[in-house]
Amino acid sequence: MRKKASILGVRRSYIKKAIVGYLFISPFLVGFIFLFLGTLLQTFEFSRSFMSVGPDGYVLTPVGWDNFRRLFFVDPDFAFELVRAVFGMLPEVAMIIIFSFFTATLINQKFMGRSLARAVLFLPIILTSGVVLALEMNDAMLLYLSDVSGQAMALDGDSMRLLNSIDNMLGNLFITVGNFTIDPAFMIVMAIDNIYDIIIASGVQILVFLAGLQSIPPSLYEASTVEGATGWENFWKITFPMISPLVLVNVVYTIIDSFTRPTNEVMGIIHSMAFGQLDFGGSSAAALVYFLLVILALGIVVGLLSRWVFYYD
Amino acid sequence: MIRRFIESKHTKAVPFKIIRAVLVIGICFMVLFPMFVRLTVSLMDESDLYDPTILYIPSNFTLNNYRMALDGLNYWESLRNSTLLAVATSILTLIACSLVAYGFARFQFPLKRFLFFMVVLMIVIPPQTVMLSQFMFFRYFDFGGFLPFITRDGSRHINLINTFWPFVIMSSTVTGLKNGLFVYILRQHFRSIPKELEEAAYIDGCGYLKTFATIVIPASVPMLTTVFLFSFAWMWTDNYYSSLFLTAPRILSSALGSLAANLWHTYVNTGLGQMTFITPGFSSIVNNAGIFLVILPLFVLYLFAQRAFVEGVERSGIVG
């Protein structure tokens, strides 16, 4: 009798907590139901139809899975670009995460001009956003003048020599996956060549890591230093576990950013399908396939990473 | 013991300090150099741009571009509108996102995993994909079907285009610009805060919302500041939603997007000279001047917000 009452009590407190949880997330629920779910379903509907735009709105003709079939069996570029997007994303994400964590620890320390350095590292966020980015991409004069990192994506003479000497020292370390060859030395040289792009793409990650480092209670370090821990031990036993949830969110954001930024080739295909060829059905299908791929990539990475992420709950 | 440790650290640190200085200056240089080029371009006369002997230092130094940009942006009025919009939306975003993130971080409820998956999905799907239906939603806004009961004349829908309401509604329902990301960041952050203080507060009879406001929020100042700054900066420069929902109220981002074209129109209409098309040089010099005018307030805001970082560290000492 008594046991039953306690089970009921536990049950009641669970239900109460669940209701409170729903109340906390209620702003999201409202937005999700009214503003997001509908558009998602609409995109799915578009992807299974042929859309013709007339003088009085658009007309949808259902075509089943035709748009999807066309993407994979007729379109020569789409599948290839999908695979290329994945292989381009992997090294980029690794480099951005390492660089941004490194930079965040750097500007978290106390030194003269620290506030200025932090403010400068806030600039990439402004420079890659909205209207500023749009203007920069259209400004031919400026692109010509501020070409600081040499030719994008193509190695210049010096970098080529550096690559050759690394290859001579270490031998050619190739990793071959299907038709794609990954050369770590080439990736490192490429990273040095594209350092500007990496810095510009790490703005958000640097600030998130910085705020994470700031949120670690100083008392933890004080206690462990008194116990005789070295800086190295402090880093691996305190800083790293405390920051690990933010590593996860930064990895997720970097992957999404790499896949969906306007300069991404697949995004370009999706956009030109809709507004160049006026093939809205095909474009919606391509977008859905692409987002599914992004979700799949996220799922794999999150699954691998969440093992060593430390939470207090 | 501690004193000796600190002292030894200080003496050892000189080479380290030099390496650190080189790295920090190097990274900052990479970011600042293109900005420096922008600055020089914005101070040039158009003829300087076409002169191959001129690099970085304008021979016809002029502030005329800034004068034109101030006019063309309708700067002070747009600045006021932009500030109003960005402050309102980022405060609402911050409140809504932190509540939702806390709900996901600390409570167990049915469908939680699925709903959080939807939050991530909202980051994945770029706003361009849902453009049309969002526009329609606010063009024929019906309050979820409740509108006839609220308005006096019983109209079925109202037009919210060209008001700030779409922004207010979206930022308070976590559907605004990159709000999914903010929820994710804050959820991860809340999950990394020790739980003990909250539990102690519950035992003392403190309610959920009050515990959140008095225990969790003060321990999260750096992260909340960061999210606020992201939200503010992205709203400030946003040209996507502002071109979708606003045509009449002028804000800085949309004014900057059409700056060169606007100036060209006034130039031609007032008969100041012949310019048959917008030359790339002209659009470059006025746009760069405009960009500086637009991002300057953001930069100042960031310098002020840094104080919150420092205070946050001091306050977070109460946790743990």
Coordinates of C-alpha atoms in Angstrom, one line a residue, chain B residues 2-291:
Chain B
I2 CA 51.3 28.7 -4.5
R3 CA 53.4 31.9 -4.6
R4 CA 56.4 30.0 -5.8
F5 CA 54.4 28.4 -8.5
I6 CA 53.0 31.7 -9.8
E7 CA 56.5 33.3 -9.7
S8 CA 58.1 30.5 -11.5
K9 CA 55.4 30.6 -14.1
H10 CA 56.0 34.3 -14.6
T11 CA 59.7 34.0 -15.2
K12 CA 59.4 31.0 -17.5
A13 CA 56.7 32.8 -19.6
V14 CA 58.8 35.3 -21.6
P15 CA 59.4 33.2 -24.8
F16 CA 55.8 32.0 -24.5
K17 CA 54.6 35.6 -24.4
I18 CA 56.5 36.4 -27.5
I19 CA 55.1 33.5 -29.4
R20 CA 51.6 34.4 -28.2
A21 CA 52.1 38.0 -29.3
V22 CA 53.2 36.9 -32.8
L23 CA 50.2 34.6 -33.2
V24 CA 47.7 37.1 -31.9
I25 CA 49.0 39.8 -34.1
G26 CA 49.2 37.5 -37.1
I27 CA 45.7 36.3 -36.8
C28 CA 44.4 39.8 -36.2
F29 CA 46.4 41.0 -39.3
M30 CA 44.7 38.4 -41.5
V31 CA 41.3 39.7 -40.4
L32 CA 42.2 43.4 -40.5
F33 CA 44.1 43.6 -43.8
P34 CA 41.0 43.3 -46.0
M35 CA 39.3 45.8 -43.7
F36 CA 42.2 48.1 -44.2
V37 CA 41.9 47.8 -48.0
R38 CA 38.2 48.6 -47.7
L39 CA 39.0 51.7 -45.6
T40 CA 41.5 53.0 -48.2
V41 CA 39.1 52.3 -51.0
S42 CA 36.4 54.2 -49.2
L43 CA 38.7 57.2 -48.9
M44 CA 39.6 57.2 -52.6
D45 CA 38.3 59.2 -55.5
E46 CA 36.9 57.0 -58.2
S47 CA 39.7 57.8 -60.6
D48 CA 42.3 56.5 -58.1
L49 CA 40.7 53.0 -58.4
Y50 CA 41.5 52.8 -62.1
D51 CA 45.0 54.1 -61.7
P52 CA 47.5 51.2 -61.5
T53 CA 50.2 53.2 -59.8
I54 CA 48.0 53.7 -56.7
L55 CA 47.9 51.0 -54.1
Y56 CA 46.3 51.6 -50.7
I57 CA 47.2 55.3 -50.4
P58 CA 44.7 57.5 -52.2
S59 CA 46.2 60.4 -54.1
N60 CA 43.0 62.2 -54.1
F61 CA 42.0 61.8 -50.5
T62 CA 38.4 62.5 -50.0
L63 CA 35.6 62.1 -47.5
N64 CA 33.0 62.6 -50.2
N65 CA 32.1 58.9 -50.3
Y66 CA 31.1 59.1 -46.7
R67 CA 29.1 62.2 -47.3
M68 CA 27.3 60.4 -50.1
A69 CA 26.8 57.2 -48.1
L70 CA 25.4 59.2 -45.2
D71 CA 22.9 60.7 -47.5
G72 CA 22.1 57.6 -49.5
L73 CA 21.6 55.4 -46.4
N74 CA 19.4 58.1 -44.8
Y75 CA 21.8 57.3 -42.1
W76 CA 20.4 58.7 -38.8
E77 CA 16.8 57.6 -39.5
S78 CA 17.9 54.1 -40.6
L79 CA 20.2 53.8 -37.7
R80 CA 17.3 54.5 -35.3
N81 CA 15.1 52.0 -37.0
S82 CA 17.8 49.3 -37.1
T83 CA 18.7 49.9 -33.5
L84 CA 15.0 49.6 -32.5
L85 CA 14.6 46.4 -34.5
A86 CA 17.8 44.7 -33.5
V87 CA 17.5 45.5 -29.8
A88 CA 13.9 44.3 -29.7
T89 CA 14.5 41.1 -31.6
S90 CA 17.7 40.1 -29.8
I91 CA 16.2 40.6 -26.4
L92 CA 13.2 38.5 -27.4
T93 CA 15.4 35.9 -29.0
L94 CA 17.6 35.7 -25.9
I95 CA 14.6 35.2 -23.6
A96 CA 12.8 32.7 -25.8
C97 CA 15.9 30.7 -26.7
S98 CA 17.2 30.5 -23.2
L99 CA 13.8 29.3 -21.9
V100 CA 13.6 26.6 -24.6
A101 CA 17.2 25.6 -24.1
Y102 CA 16.7 25.2 -20.4
G103 CA 13.6 23.1 -21.0
F104 CA 15.6 20.8 -23.3
A105 CA 18.6 20.7 -20.9
R106 CA 17.0 19.9 -17.6
F107 CA 13.6 18.3 -18.1
Q108 CA 12.4 14.9 -19.3
F109 CA 9.2 14.8 -21.4
P110 CA 7.8 12.6 -24.1
L111 CA 9.0 13.3 -27.7
K112 CA 12.0 15.3 -26.3
R113 CA 14.4 13.6 -28.7
F114 CA 12.2 14.2 -31.7
L115 CA 11.5 17.8 -30.9
F116 CA 15.2 18.5 -30.4
F117 CA 15.9 16.9 -33.7
M118 CA 13.5 19.4 -35.1
V119 CA 15.5 22.2 -33.5
V120 CA 18.6 20.9 -35.4
L121 CA 16.6 20.6 -38.5
M122 CA 15.8 24.3 -38.3
I123 CA 19.5 25.1 -38.4
V124 CA 20.0 22.8 -41.3
I125 CA 17.2 24.2 -43.5
P126 CA 18.2 27.6 -44.8
P127 CA 15.6 30.3 -44.6
Q128 CA 15.5 30.6 -48.4
T129 CA 13.8 27.2 -48.7
V130 CA 10.8 28.4 -46.7
M131 CA 10.7 31.9 -48.1
L132 CA 7.3 31.7 -49.9
S133 CA 5.2 30.2 -47.2
Q134 CA 6.7 32.5 -44.6
F135 CA 5.8 35.5 -46.7
M136 CA 2.3 34.2 -47.1
F137 CA 2.0 33.5 -43.4
F138 CA 2.6 37.1 -42.5
R139 CA 0.9 38.6 -45.5
Y140 CA -2.4 36.8 -44.5
F141 CA -1.7 36.6 -40.7
D142 CA -4.7 35.1 -39.0
F143 CA -3.4 34.5 -35.4
G144 CA -3.9 30.8 -35.8
G145 CA -7.5 31.3 -36.7
F146 CA -8.3 33.4 -33.7
L147 CA -8.2 36.8 -35.4
P148 CA -11.9 37.3 -35.9
F149 CA -12.5 37.1 -32.2
I150 CA -9.9 39.7 -31.4
T151 CA -10.5 42.5 -34.0
R152 CA -13.6 44.6 -33.8
D153 CA -14.6 44.3 -37.5
G154 CA -14.1 40.5 -37.5
S155 CA -11.7 40.5 -40.4
R156 CA -10.2 37.1 -41.2
H157 CA -6.6 38.2 -41.7
I158 CA -4.3 41.2 -41.5
N159 CA -1.3 42.2 -43.5
L160 CA 1.8 42.3 -41.3
I161 CA 4.2 43.0 -44.2
N162 CA 6.0 46.3 -43.8
T163 CA 5.8 46.2 -40.0
F164 CA 8.2 45.0 -37.4
W165 CA 5.6 42.3 -36.3
P166 CA 7.0 39.4 -38.4
F167 CA 10.4 39.9 -36.7
V168 CA 8.8 40.2 -33.2
I169 CA 6.7 37.0 -33.8
M170 CA 9.6 35.0 -35.2
S171 CA 12.1 35.9 -32.6
S172 CA 9.8 35.2 -29.7
T173 CA 8.8 31.8 -31.2
V174 CA 12.4 30.6 -31.9
T175 CA 11.9 30.7 -35.6
G176 CA 14.0 33.7 -36.4
L177 CA 17.5 33.9 -37.9
K178 CA 19.7 31.0 -36.7
N179 CA 17.6 30.6 -33.5
G180 CA 18.0 26.8 -33.6
L181 CA 21.7 27.4 -33.2
F182 CA 21.2 29.6 -30.2
V183 CA 19.0 27.0 -28.6
Y184 CA 21.6 24.3 -29.2
I185 CA 24.5 26.5 -27.9
L186 CA 22.5 27.4 -24.7
R187 CA 21.3 23.8 -24.1
Q188 CA 24.9 22.5 -24.3
H189 CA 26.0 25.3 -21.9
F190 CA 23.2 24.7 -19.4
R191 CA 24.0 21.0 -19.4
S192 CA 27.6 21.8 -18.4
I193 CA 26.6 23.8 -15.3
P194 CA 26.7 21.8 -12.1
K195 CA 23.2 20.8 -11.1
E196 CA 23.6 21.0 -7.3
L197 CA 22.7 24.6 -6.8
E198 CA 19.4 24.2 -8.7
E199 CA 18.5 21.2 -6.7
A200 CA 19.2 23.0 -3.5
A201 CA 17.0 25.8 -4.6
Y202 CA 14.1 23.4 -5.4
I203 CA 14.5 21.8 -2.0
D204 CA 14.2 25.3 -0.5
G205 CA 10.9 25.7 -2.2
C206 CA 12.1 27.9 -5.1
G207 CA 9.9 27.6 -8.2
Y208 CA 11.3 26.4 -11.6
L209 CA 11.1 29.8 -13.3
K210 CA 12.6 31.6 -10.3
T211 CA 15.4 29.1 -10.0
F212 CA 16.1 29.6 -13.6
A213 CA 16.2 33.4 -13.3
T214 CA 18.2 33.6 -10.1
I215 CA 20.6 30.7 -10.2
V216 CA 21.1 29.6 -13.9
I217 CA 21.0 33.0 -15.6
P218 CA 23.7 34.7 -13.4
A219 CA 26.0 31.7 -14.0
S220 CA 25.6 32.0 -17.8
V221 CA 26.4 35.7 -18.5
P222 CA 29.3 35.1 -20.9
M223 CA 27.3 32.6 -23.0
L224 CA 24.1 34.8 -22.9
T225 CA 26.1 37.8 -24.0
T226 CA 27.6 35.8 -26.9
V227 CA 24.2 34.7 -28.1
F228 CA 22.9 38.2 -27.7
L229 CA 25.7 39.6 -29.8
F230 CA 25.3 36.9 -32.5
S231 CA 21.6 37.7 -32.7
F232 CA 22.1 41.4 -32.8
A233 CA 24.9 41.3 -35.4
W234 CA 23.0 38.9 -37.7
M235 CA 19.8 41.0 -37.4
W236 CA 21.8 44.2 -38.0
T237 CA 23.2 43.0 -41.3
D238 CA 20.4 40.7 -42.3
N239 CA 19.3 41.4 -45.9
Y240 CA 17.1 38.3 -46.3
Y241 CA 14.2 38.8 -43.9
S242 CA 14.4 42.6 -44.2
S243 CA 14.0 42.4 -48.0
L244 CA 11.2 39.9 -47.5
F245 CA 9.1 41.6 -44.9
L246 CA 10.1 45.3 -45.1
T247 CA 10.0 47.7 -48.0
A248 CA 8.9 50.9 -46.5
P249 CA 10.6 51.3 -43.0
R250 CA 14.2 51.9 -43.9
I251 CA 16.7 50.0 -41.9
L252 CA 20.5 50.0 -42.4
S253 CA 20.9 46.6 -44.0
S254 CA 18.4 47.1 -46.7
A255 CA 19.5 50.6 -47.3
L256 CA 23.1 49.4 -47.7
G257 CA 22.0 46.8 -50.2
S258 CA 20.5 49.4 -52.5
L259 CA 22.9 52.2 -51.8
A260 CA 24.8 52.3 -55.1
A261 CA 21.6 52.1 -57.1
N262 CA 19.9 54.8 -55.0
L263 CA 22.8 57.2 -55.3
W264 CA 22.9 56.6 -59.0
H265 CA 19.3 57.6 -59.3
T266 CA 19.7 60.8 -57.4
Y267 CA 22.9 61.5 -59.4
V268 CA 21.0 61.1 -62.7
N269 CA 17.8 62.9 -61.6
T270 CA 19.5 66.0 -60.3
G271 CA 21.5 66.3 -63.6
L272 CA 24.8 66.4 -61.9
G273 CA 26.5 64.6 -64.7
Q274 CA 26.3 61.8 -67.2
M275 CA 26.5 58.3 -65.9
T276 CA 24.9 55.8 -68.1
F277 CA 25.4 52.8 -65.9
I278 CA 26.7 52.2 -62.3
T279 CA 30.4 51.7 -62.7
P280 CA 32.0 49.0 -60.6
G281 CA 34.4 51.6 -59.2
F282 CA 31.6 53.9 -58.1
S283 CA 29.6 51.1 -56.4
S284 CA 32.9 49.9 -54.8
I285 CA 33.8 53.2 -53.2
V286 CA 30.3 54.1 -51.9
N287 CA 29.6 50.6 -50.7
N288 CA 32.8 50.4 -48.8
A289 CA 32.1 53.7 -47.1
G290 CA 28.6 52.4 -46.4
I291 CA 29.9 49.2 -44.9

